[in-house]
Tab-separated table of C-alpha atoms in Angstrom:
chain	number	residue	atom	x	y	z
C	11	MET	CA	62.471	87.172	71.087
C	12	THR	CA	65.702	85.172	71.853
C	13	MET	CA	65.685	84.387	75.708
C	14	THR	CA	69.737	83.859	77.455
C	15	SER	CA	70.361	81.441	80.225
C	16	PRO	CA	71.678	82.622	83.266
C	17	LYS	CA	75.185	81.905	82.753
C	18	GLN	CA	75.089	84.645	79.518
C	19	THR	CA	74.470	87.022	80.954
C	20	THR	CA	76.154	87.299	84.496
C	21	LEU	CA	80.318	87.239	84.299
C	22	SER	CA	82.804	84.606	85.855
C	23	LEU	CA	84.224	85.326	89.051
C	24	LYS	CA	88.040	85.516	86.900
C	25	GLN	CA	85.795	87.977	85.026
C	26	SER	CA	83.633	90.131	86.959
C	27	GLY	CA	85.036	92.810	89.459
C	28	VAL	CA	84.813	90.553	92.578
C	29	ARG	CA	88.708	89.626	91.528
C	30	TRP	CA	89.231	93.640	93.477
C	31	LEU	CA	88.131	91.824	96.808
C	32	TRP	CA	91.693	91.836	97.390
C	33	LEU	CA	92.037	95.717	97.761
C	34	ALA	CA	88.843	95.173	100.481
C	35	ALA	CA	91.035	92.961	102.761
C	36	LEU	CA	93.921	94.539	102.254
C	37	VAL	CA	92.436	98.338	103.185
C	38	PHE	CA	90.823	96.339	106.419
C	39	ILE	CA	94.556	94.663	107.061
C	40	ILE	CA	95.559	98.282	107.886
C	41	ASP	CA	92.907	100.016	108.742
C	42	VAL	CA	92.729	97.704	112.050
C	43	GLY	CA	96.533	97.099	112.084
C	44	SER	CA	97.401	100.821	111.936
C	45	LYS	CA	94.071	101.500	115.257
C	46	LEU	CA	95.499	98.517	117.018
C	47	ILE	CA	99.001	100.198	116.947
C	48	VAL	CA	97.223	103.850	117.993
C	49	MET	CA	95.512	101.674	120.694
C	50	ASN	CA	98.642	100.157	122.207
C	51	THR	CA	100.855	102.778	121.475
C	52	MET	CA	99.018	105.836	122.337
C	53	GLU	CA	97.301	106.778	125.639
C	54	TYR	CA	93.578	107.737	124.750
C	55	GLY	CA	92.926	112.221	124.507
C	56	TRP	CA	93.568	115.100	123.535
C	57	PRO	CA	96.373	115.562	126.212
C	58	ASN	CA	98.659	112.860	124.549
C	59	ARG	CA	98.710	114.024	121.185
C	60	ILE	CA	101.373	113.195	119.008
C	61	GLU	CA	102.454	116.685	117.523
C	62	ILE	CA	103.752	115.391	113.936
C	63	LEU	CA	103.273	118.920	111.073
C	64	PRO	CA	102.608	122.376	111.753
C	65	PHE	CA	98.862	121.243	110.505
C	66	PHE	CA	99.115	117.357	111.510
C	67	ASN	CA	98.885	116.030	114.761
C	68	LEU	CA	98.455	111.400	116.103
C	69	LEU	CA	95.222	111.726	117.964
C	70	TYR	CA	93.824	108.511	120.015
C	71	VAL	CA	89.632	108.720	120.099
C	72	HIS	CA	87.149	107.068	120.259
C	73	ASN	CA	83.852	108.215	117.495
C	74	TYR	CA	80.764	106.360	118.743
C	75	GLY	CA	79.126	108.069	116.220
C	76	ALA	CA	79.247	108.387	112.024
C	77	ALA	CA	81.171	110.170	110.441
C	78	PHE	CA	82.020	113.916	111.932
C	79	SER	CA	80.604	112.622	115.327
C	80	PHE	CA	76.840	112.406	114.091
C	81	LEU	CA	74.908	110.699	117.031
C	82	SER	CA	77.212	109.932	118.790
C	83	ASP	CA	75.280	110.607	121.867
C	84	ALA	CA	72.153	108.449	120.269
C	85	GLY	CA	72.094	106.403	123.765
C	86	GLY	CA	73.485	102.859	121.799
C	87	TRP	CA	71.463	102.648	119.302
C	88	GLN	CA	73.475	104.295	115.965
C	89	ARG	CA	76.048	101.161	116.479
C	90	TRP	CA	73.260	99.178	115.474
C	91	LEU	CA	72.148	101.053	112.690
C	92	PHE	CA	75.198	102.072	111.134
C	93	THR	CA	76.039	98.538	111.189
C	94	ALA	CA	73.242	97.327	109.450
C	95	ILE	CA	74.406	100.358	106.942
C	96	ALA	CA	76.891	99.135	106.620
C	97	LEU	CA	76.429	95.326	105.684
C	98	GLY	CA	74.591	96.991	103.839
C	99	VAL	CA	76.218	98.530	101.404
C	100	CYS	CA	78.975	96.067	101.077
C	101	SER	CA	76.228	93.558	99.900
C	102	LEU	CA	74.693	95.743	97.633
C	103	LEU	CA	79.091	97.287	96.016
C	104	VAL	CA	79.934	93.605	96.423
C	105	TYR	CA	76.440	92.842	94.039
C	106	TRP	CA	77.900	95.965	91.465
C	107	MET	CA	81.297	94.249	91.461
C	108	ARG	CA	79.880	90.463	90.697
C	109	ARG	CA	77.779	92.089	88.009
C	110	SER	CA	80.357	94.362	86.955
C	111	PRO	CA	83.759	93.625	84.185
C	112	ALA	CA	87.026	92.988	86.203
C	113	ASP	CA	89.072	95.277	83.465
C	114	HIS	CA	86.670	98.421	84.917
C	115	ARG	CA	88.768	99.141	87.055
C	116	LEU	CA	88.247	102.758	88.269
C	117	ALA	CA	84.649	101.520	89.488
C	118	ASN	CA	86.003	97.882	91.022
C	119	CYS	CA	88.390	99.940	92.776
C	120	ALA	CA	86.255	102.402	94.257
C	121	TYR	CA	84.044	99.820	95.923
C	122	ALA	CA	86.568	98.085	96.807
C	123	LEU	CA	87.610	100.707	98.578
C	124	ILE	CA	84.519	101.577	100.436
C	125	ILE	CA	84.256	97.263	101.444
C	126	GLY	CA	87.032	97.800	103.078
C	127	GLY	CA	86.353	100.816	104.477
C	128	ALA	CA	82.759	100.420	105.799
C	129	LEU	CA	84.317	96.412	106.877
C	130	GLY	CA	87.132	98.344	108.877
C	131	ASN	CA	84.990	100.065	111.740
C	132	LEU	CA	82.221	98.142	110.958
C	133	PHE	CA	84.907	95.776	113.038
C	134	ASP	CA	85.423	98.485	115.672
C	135	ARG	CA	81.347	98.797	116.664
C	136	MET	CA	80.931	95.012	117.129
C	137	TYR	CA	84.330	94.399	118.751
C	138	HIS	CA	84.503	97.611	120.904
C	139	GLY	CA	81.038	99.085	120.338
C	140	PHE	CA	83.221	102.837	119.113
C	141	VAL	CA	85.380	103.750	116.184
C	142	VAL	CA	89.086	104.204	117.034
C	143	ASP	CA	89.814	108.022	115.298
C	144	PHE	CA	93.145	108.787	115.286
C	145	LEU	CA	93.732	111.278	112.155
C	146	ASP	CA	93.759	115.280	113.113
C	147	PHE	CA	94.586	117.486	110.676
C	148	TYR	CA	94.290	121.575	111.938
C	149	VAL	CA	95.026	125.077	111.164
C	150	GLY	CA	95.694	127.503	113.673
C	151	ASN	CA	92.881	126.441	116.384
C	152	GLN	CA	90.431	125.117	114.432
C	153	HIS	CA	90.819	120.984	114.410
C	154	TRP	CA	89.044	118.194	111.590
C	155	PRO	CA	87.069	115.806	112.755
C	156	ALA	CA	89.562	112.934	113.408
C	157	PHE	CA	89.395	110.263	111.102
C	158	ASN	CA	91.283	106.667	110.501
C	159	ILE	CA	92.035	104.860	107.659
C	160	ALA	CA	89.027	103.501	106.600
C	161	ASP	CA	87.302	106.760	106.369
C	162	THR	CA	90.684	108.027	103.769
C	163	ALA	CA	89.377	105.424	101.885
C	164	ILE	CA	85.949	105.377	102.172
C	165	CYS	CA	86.374	109.143	100.908
C	166	ILE	CA	89.016	108.270	98.186
C	167	GLY	CA	86.328	105.667	96.901
C	168	ALA	CA	82.904	108.183	96.658
C	169	GLY	CA	85.687	110.487	95.094
C	170	LEU	CA	86.399	107.778	92.206
C	171	ILE	CA	82.701	107.332	91.857
C	172	ILE	CA	81.999	110.739	91.142
C	173	LEU	CA	85.247	110.304	88.831
C	174	GLU	CA	84.228	107.702	86.919
C	175	GLY	CA	81.000	109.204	86.478
C	176	PHE	CA	82.101	111.596	84.749
C	177	ILE	CA	84.600	109.896	82.600
C	178	ALA	CA	81.716	107.804	81.527
C	179	GLY	CA	79.808	110.513	81.146
C	180	LYS	CA	82.493	112.248	78.312
C	181	ASN	CA	83.012	108.347	76.842
C	182	ASP	CA	79.113	108.517	76.228
C	183	GLU	CA	79.699	112.129	74.309
C	184	LYS	CA	82.263	111.363	72.295
C	185	LYS	CA	79.935	107.403	70.727
């Protein structure tokens, strides 16, 4: 049995997926920037929506909960729960990126999108005490819960992880 040193089993930062963190930073900047624009140019609430398309409004609202306002009326403790979850998930994804080769683009992109989105919403929670949502899609009188760029990045990242799982599974079958 041969022993390998830690240097032999870990990738350098240049070779690892950590080099994809620029995408997380870009998502964070776009998310926070878009929210600042909304907060500084729009009035709060439903009557002040801006109708863009027959199925899409801009609508400035506060979300004290998580996705779809989950736990939004829980009394404040949920802010710290969602903060802890975001920090834990981001830490885990950075760890996975550190262990993943940089050329695993799909997985590293997915992780970076989730990290950037999680940090964007985390910034809102910590700075404002709520998350700013402003994208309102609807059909007739049925509205999807408002969301933001960070939520979009998280969903795309999750979708890419699922896609990567299917692609990896097909590659394993071919071998």
